[in-house]
């Protein structure tokens, strides 16, 4: 028996973690994940063959990000997510928040720029086109906080609390398109905040933290709204199959709790990454100043000491 016309069977057994993580191999995301691993790995091999190093930590982050997408979309979580709001919310949180952070820590844009060959003077190849895109006005708008934060928020409220969600969930294609949208929105939102790859907007570390915390509370508010509701709010999940042994309201409450709790985890990960980047930046600046002092005999310190001496002379 189908559920909502999207071809998903409604006689699934009650959800358990073991059943949810069974590999199903959803073709669209499986091909995308394999392609992402192959292209990234090929670029790393290209760098190393010509003697250039690439941080292992970035490769690990990229692989973990791809695996996060695969776990959310290429396992039975995808089937249960069509029938249970709580499982769908797990997918949403992984796809829109955890996976983008890990993928961005892999610095794919930096890797691509280093791996692609230069087309030569006066010519435009893939590398030159990518550089032009990174400096384009369109990308400047798309990565501006005035666009990314409202988009991040609208992906929750304008989707779940309107008929758009139920319309997309009527078909497998609509469901996959929605998950692809979540992944894209997460990448766009976190890209300028993470600051690992080059981009149009690179605000200071404090401003990045403010951008992060400007968007995160809305996930918590969304989760609380679901938890406090006294009746099902999403038509797609209003009548869960009897075989799952859950009620619509308890499933919705669980979904709200997941949205509320999960929003804290990525915030902590990003905050730790920003603090680490800030610390590394300060260390690089300190080393730069030391090298400059070695070259000019610490001219800046001598000028400052002379200034203090002049002030003392005036007071006498």
Short mmCIF file of C-alpha atoms in Angstrom, two decimals:
data_model
loop_
_atom_site.label_atom_id
_atom_site.label_comp_id
_atom_site.label_asym_id
_atom_site.label_seq_id
_atom_site.Cartn_x
_atom_site.Cartn_y
_atom_site.Cartn_z
CA UNK A 1 0.00 0.00 0.00
CA UNK A 2 1.32 3.44 -0.96
CA UNK A 3 1.54 6.45 1.29
CA UNK A 4 0.51 9.75 -0.28
CA UNK A 5 1.11 8.45 -3.82
CA UNK A 6 4.92 8.57 -3.62
CA UNK A 7 5.38 4.82 -3.80
CA UNK A 8 6.58 4.28 -0.24
CA UNK A 9 5.17 1.21 1.47
CA UNK A 10 3.18 1.78 4.66
CA UNK A 11 3.81 -1.63 6.24
CA UNK A 12 7.26 -0.81 7.58
CA UNK A 13 7.97 -2.24 11.06
CA UNK A 14 8.39 0.09 14.03
CA UNK A 15 11.44 2.29 13.68
CA UNK A 16 14.70 1.32 15.33
CA UNK A 17 18.17 2.71 14.73
CA UNK A 18 19.32 -0.58 13.25
CA UNK A 19 16.45 -0.69 10.78
CA UNK A 20 16.89 2.96 9.91
CA UNK A 21 20.58 2.58 9.05
CA UNK A 22 20.10 -0.34 6.67
CA UNK A 23 21.63 0.52 3.30
CA UNK A 24 19.07 1.07 0.53
CA UNK A 25 21.17 2.95 -2.03
CA UNK A 26 18.86 5.76 -3.16
CA UNK A 27 20.27 6.31 -6.69
CA UNK A 28 20.30 10.11 -6.97
CA UNK A 29 22.19 10.85 -3.76
CA UNK A 30 24.30 7.70 -3.99
CA UNK A 31 25.66 8.75 -7.38
CA UNK A 32 26.18 12.29 -6.09
CA UNK A 33 28.10 11.07 -3.03
CA UNK A 34 30.33 8.75 -5.06
CA UNK A 35 31.03 11.52 -7.57
CA UNK A 36 31.93 13.93 -4.75
CA UNK A 37 34.41 11.44 -3.30
CA UNK A 38 35.98 10.65 -6.67
CA UNK A 39 36.39 14.29 -7.74
CA UNK A 40 37.81 15.37 -4.39
CA UNK A 41 40.13 12.39 -4.20
CA UNK A 42 41.31 12.98 -7.77
CA UNK A 43 42.13 16.60 -6.98
CA UNK A 44 44.13 15.59 -3.88
CA UNK A 45 46.07 13.00 -5.90
CA UNK A 46 46.78 15.63 -8.57
CA UNK A 47 48.27 17.97 -5.97
CA UNK A 48 50.44 15.31 -4.39
CA UNK A 49 51.76 14.08 -7.72
CA UNK A 50 53.17 17.50 -8.41
CA UNK A 51 54.64 17.72 -4.91
CA UNK A 52 52.02 19.93 -3.21
CA UNK A 53 50.69 19.05 0.22
CA UNK A 54 47.03 18.96 1.19
CA UNK A 55 45.95 18.75 4.86
CA UNK A 56 44.70 15.31 5.84
CA UNK A 57 42.19 16.89 8.21
CA UNK A 58 40.44 18.59 5.28
CA UNK A 59 40.17 15.32 3.40
CA UNK A 60 38.75 13.60 6.49
CA UNK A 61 36.21 16.39 6.96
CA UNK A 62 35.08 16.10 3.33
CA UNK A 63 34.71 12.32 3.54
CA UNK A 64 32.72 12.61 6.78
CA UNK A 65 30.47 15.23 5.19
CA UNK A 66 29.78 13.00 2.18
CA UNK A 67 29.14 10.03 4.48
CA UNK A 68 26.70 12.15 6.50
CA UNK A 69 24.71 12.83 3.33
CA UNK A 70 24.84 9.14 2.42
CA UNK A 71 23.62 8.08 5.86
CA UNK A 72 20.69 10.48 5.68
CA UNK A 73 19.65 9.69 2.12
CA UNK A 74 20.97 6.26 1.10
CA UNK A 75 19.67 4.25 4.06
CA UNK A 76 16.23 3.27 5.29
CA UNK A 77 16.10 6.63 7.06
CA UNK A 78 14.91 7.91 3.70
CA UNK A 79 11.99 5.47 3.64
CA UNK A 80 11.02 6.00 7.26
CA UNK A 81 11.36 9.75 6.72
CA UNK A 82 8.50 9.65 4.23
CA UNK A 83 6.21 8.26 6.95
CA UNK A 84 7.57 9.58 10.25
CA UNK A 85 8.05 13.30 10.92
CA UNK A 86 10.70 12.56 13.56
CA UNK A 87 12.88 10.58 11.14
CA UNK A 88 12.39 13.20 8.45
CA UNK A 89 13.61 15.83 10.91
CA UNK A 90 16.76 13.76 11.56
CA UNK A 91 17.37 13.77 7.80
CA UNK A 92 16.73 17.51 7.62
CA UNK A 93 19.13 18.34 10.44
CA UNK A 94 21.91 16.15 9.03
CA UNK A 95 21.49 17.42 5.48
CA UNK A 96 21.09 21.11 6.25
CA UNK A 97 23.41 21.58 9.24
CA UNK A 98 25.87 18.77 9.96
CA UNK A 99 26.84 17.75 6.41
CA UNK A 100 27.39 21.33 5.10
CA UNK A 101 29.73 22.17 7.98
CA UNK A 102 31.85 19.07 7.39
CA UNK A 103 31.89 19.59 3.62
CA UNK A 104 32.96 23.22 3.98
CA UNK A 105 35.74 22.25 6.40
CA UNK A 106 37.05 20.17 3.51
CA UNK A 107 37.74 23.44 1.61
CA UNK A 108 36.54 22.14 -1.79
CA UNK A 109 36.83 25.54 -3.52
CA UNK A 110 40.44 26.00 -2.39
CA UNK A 111 41.26 22.48 -3.51
CA UNK A 112 39.65 23.07 -6.91
CA UNK A 113 41.55 26.31 -7.45
CA UNK A 114 44.84 24.62 -6.60
CA UNK A 115 44.16 21.52 -8.70
CA UNK A 116 42.89 23.21 -11.87
CA UNK A 117 45.64 24.32 -14.28
CA UNK A 118 45.91 27.94 -15.37
CA UNK A 119 44.74 28.57 -18.94
CA UNK A 120 47.54 31.02 -19.60
CA UNK A 121 47.69 34.73 -20.28
CA UNK A 122 44.66 36.12 -22.09
CA UNK A 123 42.78 32.83 -22.03
CA UNK A 124 39.92 31.59 -19.87
CA UNK A 125 39.71 28.05 -18.63
CA UNK A 126 37.75 26.39 -15.80
CA UNK A 127 40.01 27.91 -13.14
CA UNK A 128 39.59 31.45 -14.50
CA UNK A 129 35.83 30.98 -14.75
CA UNK A 130 35.69 29.82 -11.13
CA UNK A 131 37.70 32.85 -10.00
CA UNK A 132 35.34 35.12 -11.95
CA UNK A 133 32.35 33.44 -10.29
CA UNK A 134 33.84 33.95 -6.83
CA UNK A 135 34.14 37.68 -7.56
CA UNK A 136 30.77 38.03 -9.29
CA UNK A 137 28.01 40.31 -8.08
CA UNK A 138 25.54 37.43 -8.09
CA UNK A 139 27.59 35.39 -5.63
CA UNK A 140 28.18 38.50 -3.55
CA UNK A 141 24.41 38.85 -3.12
CA UNK A 142 23.82 35.13 -2.55
CA UNK A 143 26.40 34.96 0.25
CA UNK A 144 25.42 38.22 1.98
CA UNK A 145 23.91 37.79 5.47
CA UNK A 146 20.92 39.83 4.33
CA UNK A 147 20.14 36.94 1.97
CA UNK A 148 21.53 33.84 3.68
CA UNK A 149 19.88 34.33 7.09
CA UNK A 150 16.33 34.93 5.71
CA UNK A 151 16.80 31.99 3.33
CA UNK A 152 17.88 29.77 6.21
CA UNK A 153 14.83 30.78 8.24
CA UNK A 154 12.39 30.52 5.33
CA UNK A 155 13.54 26.95 4.69
CA UNK A 156 11.86 26.10 7.97
CA UNK A 157 8.80 28.27 8.41
CA UNK A 158 7.82 28.98 4.79
CA UNK A 159 8.21 25.31 3.91
CA UNK A 160 6.75 23.36 6.81
CA UNK A 161 3.95 25.76 7.73
CA UNK A 162 2.60 26.14 4.19
CA UNK A 163 1.13 23.64 1.68
CA UNK A 164 4.51 23.56 -0.13
CA UNK A 165 5.79 20.76 2.11
CA UNK A 166 2.79 18.50 1.55
CA UNK A 167 2.96 19.14 -2.20
CA UNK A 168 6.62 18.11 -2.36
CA UNK A 169 6.05 15.03 -0.23
CA UNK A 170 3.51 13.66 -2.71
CA UNK A 171 6.30 12.29 -4.86
CA UNK A 172 9.76 10.82 -4.43
CA UNK A 173 11.15 13.44 -6.82
CA UNK A 174 9.66 16.23 -4.71
CA UNK A 175 11.15 14.76 -1.56
CA UNK A 176 14.60 14.45 -3.14
CA UNK A 177 14.38 18.02 -4.49
CA UNK A 178 13.52 19.27 -1.00
CA UNK A 179 16.51 17.47 0.51
CA UNK A 180 18.76 18.87 -2.20
CA UNK A 181 17.40 22.31 -1.33
CA UNK A 182 18.20 21.78 2.36
CA UNK A 183 21.79 20.83 1.50
CA UNK A 184 22.24 23.83 -0.78
CA UNK A 185 20.78 26.25 1.77
CA UNK A 186 23.07 24.86 4.48
CA UNK A 187 26.12 25.30 2.26
CA UNK A 188 25.16 28.87 1.34
CA UNK A 189 24.44 29.80 4.97
CA UNK A 190 27.60 28.34 6.50
CA UNK A 191 30.05 29.16 3.69
CA UNK A 192 30.78 32.82 4.66
CA UNK A 193 30.61 31.92 8.36
CA UNK A 194 33.17 29.12 8.15
CA UNK A 195 35.57 31.25 6.10
CA UNK A 196 37.71 28.28 5.01
CA UNK A 197 37.28 28.81 1.27
CA UNK A 198 37.67 32.12 -0.60
CA UNK A 199 34.45 33.98 -1.24
CA UNK A 200 32.91 37.41 -1.76
CA UNK A 201 32.19 37.98 1.95
CA UNK A 202 34.85 37.45 4.59
CA UNK A 203 33.73 39.32 7.72
CA UNK A 204 35.77 39.30 10.92
CA UNK A 205 35.53 36.42 13.35
CA UNK A 206 33.23 38.26 15.76
CA UNK A 207 30.83 39.14 12.94
CA UNK A 208 30.81 35.51 11.78
CA UNK A 209 29.80 34.42 15.27
CA UNK A 210 26.99 36.97 15.26
CA UNK A 211 25.78 35.67 11.89
CA UNK A 212 25.83 32.12 13.25
CA UNK A 213 23.78 32.93 16.33
CA UNK A 214 21.39 35.12 14.33
CA UNK A 215 20.13 32.05 12.49
CA UNK A 216 20.37 29.27 15.05
CA UNK A 217 17.63 30.42 17.50
CA UNK A 218 15.01 30.09 14.79
CA UNK A 219 15.64 26.34 14.67
CA UNK A 220 15.03 26.20 18.41
CA UNK A 221 11.82 28.26 18.11
CA UNK A 222 10.64 25.99 15.30
CA UNK A 223 11.24 22.91 17.41
CA UNK A 224 9.47 24.40 20.42
CA UNK A 225 6.45 25.29 18.24
CA UNK A 226 6.17 21.67 17.14
CA UNK A 227 6.57 20.36 20.67
CA UNK A 228 3.90 22.68 22.11
CA UNK A 229 1.31 22.00 19.40
CA UNK A 230 -1.79 20.13 20.59
CA UNK A 231 -2.65 18.70 17.17
CA UNK A 232 -0.73 17.54 14.09
CA UNK A 233 0.52 20.53 12.07
CA UNK A 234 1.79 18.70 8.96
CA UNK A 235 -0.83 16.91 6.86
CA UNK A 236 1.70 14.46 5.42
CA UNK A 237 2.35 13.01 8.86
CA UNK A 238 -1.17 13.36 10.30
CA UNK A 239 -1.99 9.64 9.90
CA UNK A 240 1.10 7.46 10.39
CA UNK A 241 0.67 3.80 9.38
CA UNK A 242 -0.49 1.52 12.19
CA UNK A 243 2.51 -0.76 11.66
CA UNK A 244 4.84 1.97 12.98
CA UNK A 245 3.03 1.97 16.35
CA UNK A 246 3.21 5.73 16.91
CA UNK A 247 0.67 8.52 17.10
CA UNK A 248 0.92 11.61 14.94
CA UNK A 249 1.17 13.92 17.94
CA UNK A 250 3.90 11.94 19.72
CA UNK A 251 5.83 11.70 16.44
CA UNK A 252 5.51 15.46 15.92
CA UNK A 253 6.65 16.15 19.49
CA UNK A 254 9.70 13.98 18.88
CA UNK A 255 10.40 15.86 15.63
CA UNK A 256 10.25 19.16 17.50
CA UNK A 257 12.63 17.88 20.16
CA UNK A 258 15.08 16.78 17.48
CA UNK A 259 14.94 20.17 15.73
CA UNK A 260 15.43 21.98 19.05
CA UNK A 261 18.27 19.82 20.36
CA UNK A 262 20.10 19.33 17.07
CA UNK A 263 20.37 23.06 16.41
CA UNK A 264 22.83 23.34 19.31
CA UNK A 265 25.30 20.73 18.04
CA UNK A 266 26.30 22.46 14.76
CA UNK A 267 26.51 25.78 16.59
CA UNK A 268 29.11 24.36 18.96
CA UNK A 269 31.06 22.76 16.08
CA UNK A 270 31.16 25.99 14.09
CA UNK A 271 32.02 28.05 17.17
CA UNK A 272 34.94 25.76 17.97
CA UNK A 273 36.14 25.97 14.36
CA UNK A 274 35.94 29.77 14.42
CA UNK A 275 37.83 30.01 17.70
CA UNK A 276 40.54 27.70 16.30
CA UNK A 277 40.77 29.76 13.08
CA UNK A 278 40.95 32.97 15.10
CA UNK A 279 43.77 31.54 17.22
CA UNK A 280 45.66 30.40 14.11
CA UNK A 281 45.20 33.83 12.54
CA UNK A 282 46.61 35.55 15.61
CA UNK A 283 49.59 33.19 15.58
CA UNK A 284 50.28 33.93 11.91
CA UNK A 285 50.05 37.67 12.58
CA UNK A 286 52.45 37.35 15.51
CA UNK A 287 54.95 35.46 13.34
CA UNK A 288 54.62 38.09 10.61
CA UNK A 289 55.39 40.85 13.09
CA UNK A 290 58.38 38.91 14.43
CA UNK A 291 59.77 38.53 10.91
CA UNK A 292 59.24 42.23 10.24
CA UNK A 293 60.99 43.10 13.50
CA UNK A 294 63.93 40.91 12.54
CA UNK A 295 64.23 42.68 9.18
CA UNK A 296 64.01 46.28 10.40
CA UNK A 297 65.59 45.85 13.84
CA UNK A 298 62.23 46.21 15.57
CA UNK A 299 61.76 49.72 14.24
CA UNK A 300 58.14 49.85 15.43
CA UNK A 301 59.16 49.13 19.04
CA UNK A 302 61.97 51.68 18.88
CA UNK A 303 59.57 54.33 17.60
CA UNK A 304 57.12 53.52 20.39
CA UNK A 305 59.85 53.76 23.03
CA UNK A 306 60.95 57.10 21.57
CA UNK A 307 57.36 58.31 21.78
CA UNK A 308 57.16 57.33 25.45
CA UNK A 309 60.48 59.07 26.12
CA UNK A 310 59.19 62.27 24.49
CA UNK A 311 56.08 62.19 26.66
CA UNK A 312 58.19 61.75 29.77
CA UNK A 313 60.45 64.64 28.72
CA UNK A 314 57.43 66.93 28.31
CA UNK A 315 56.16 66.10 31.79
CA UNK A 316 59.54 67.03 33.28
#
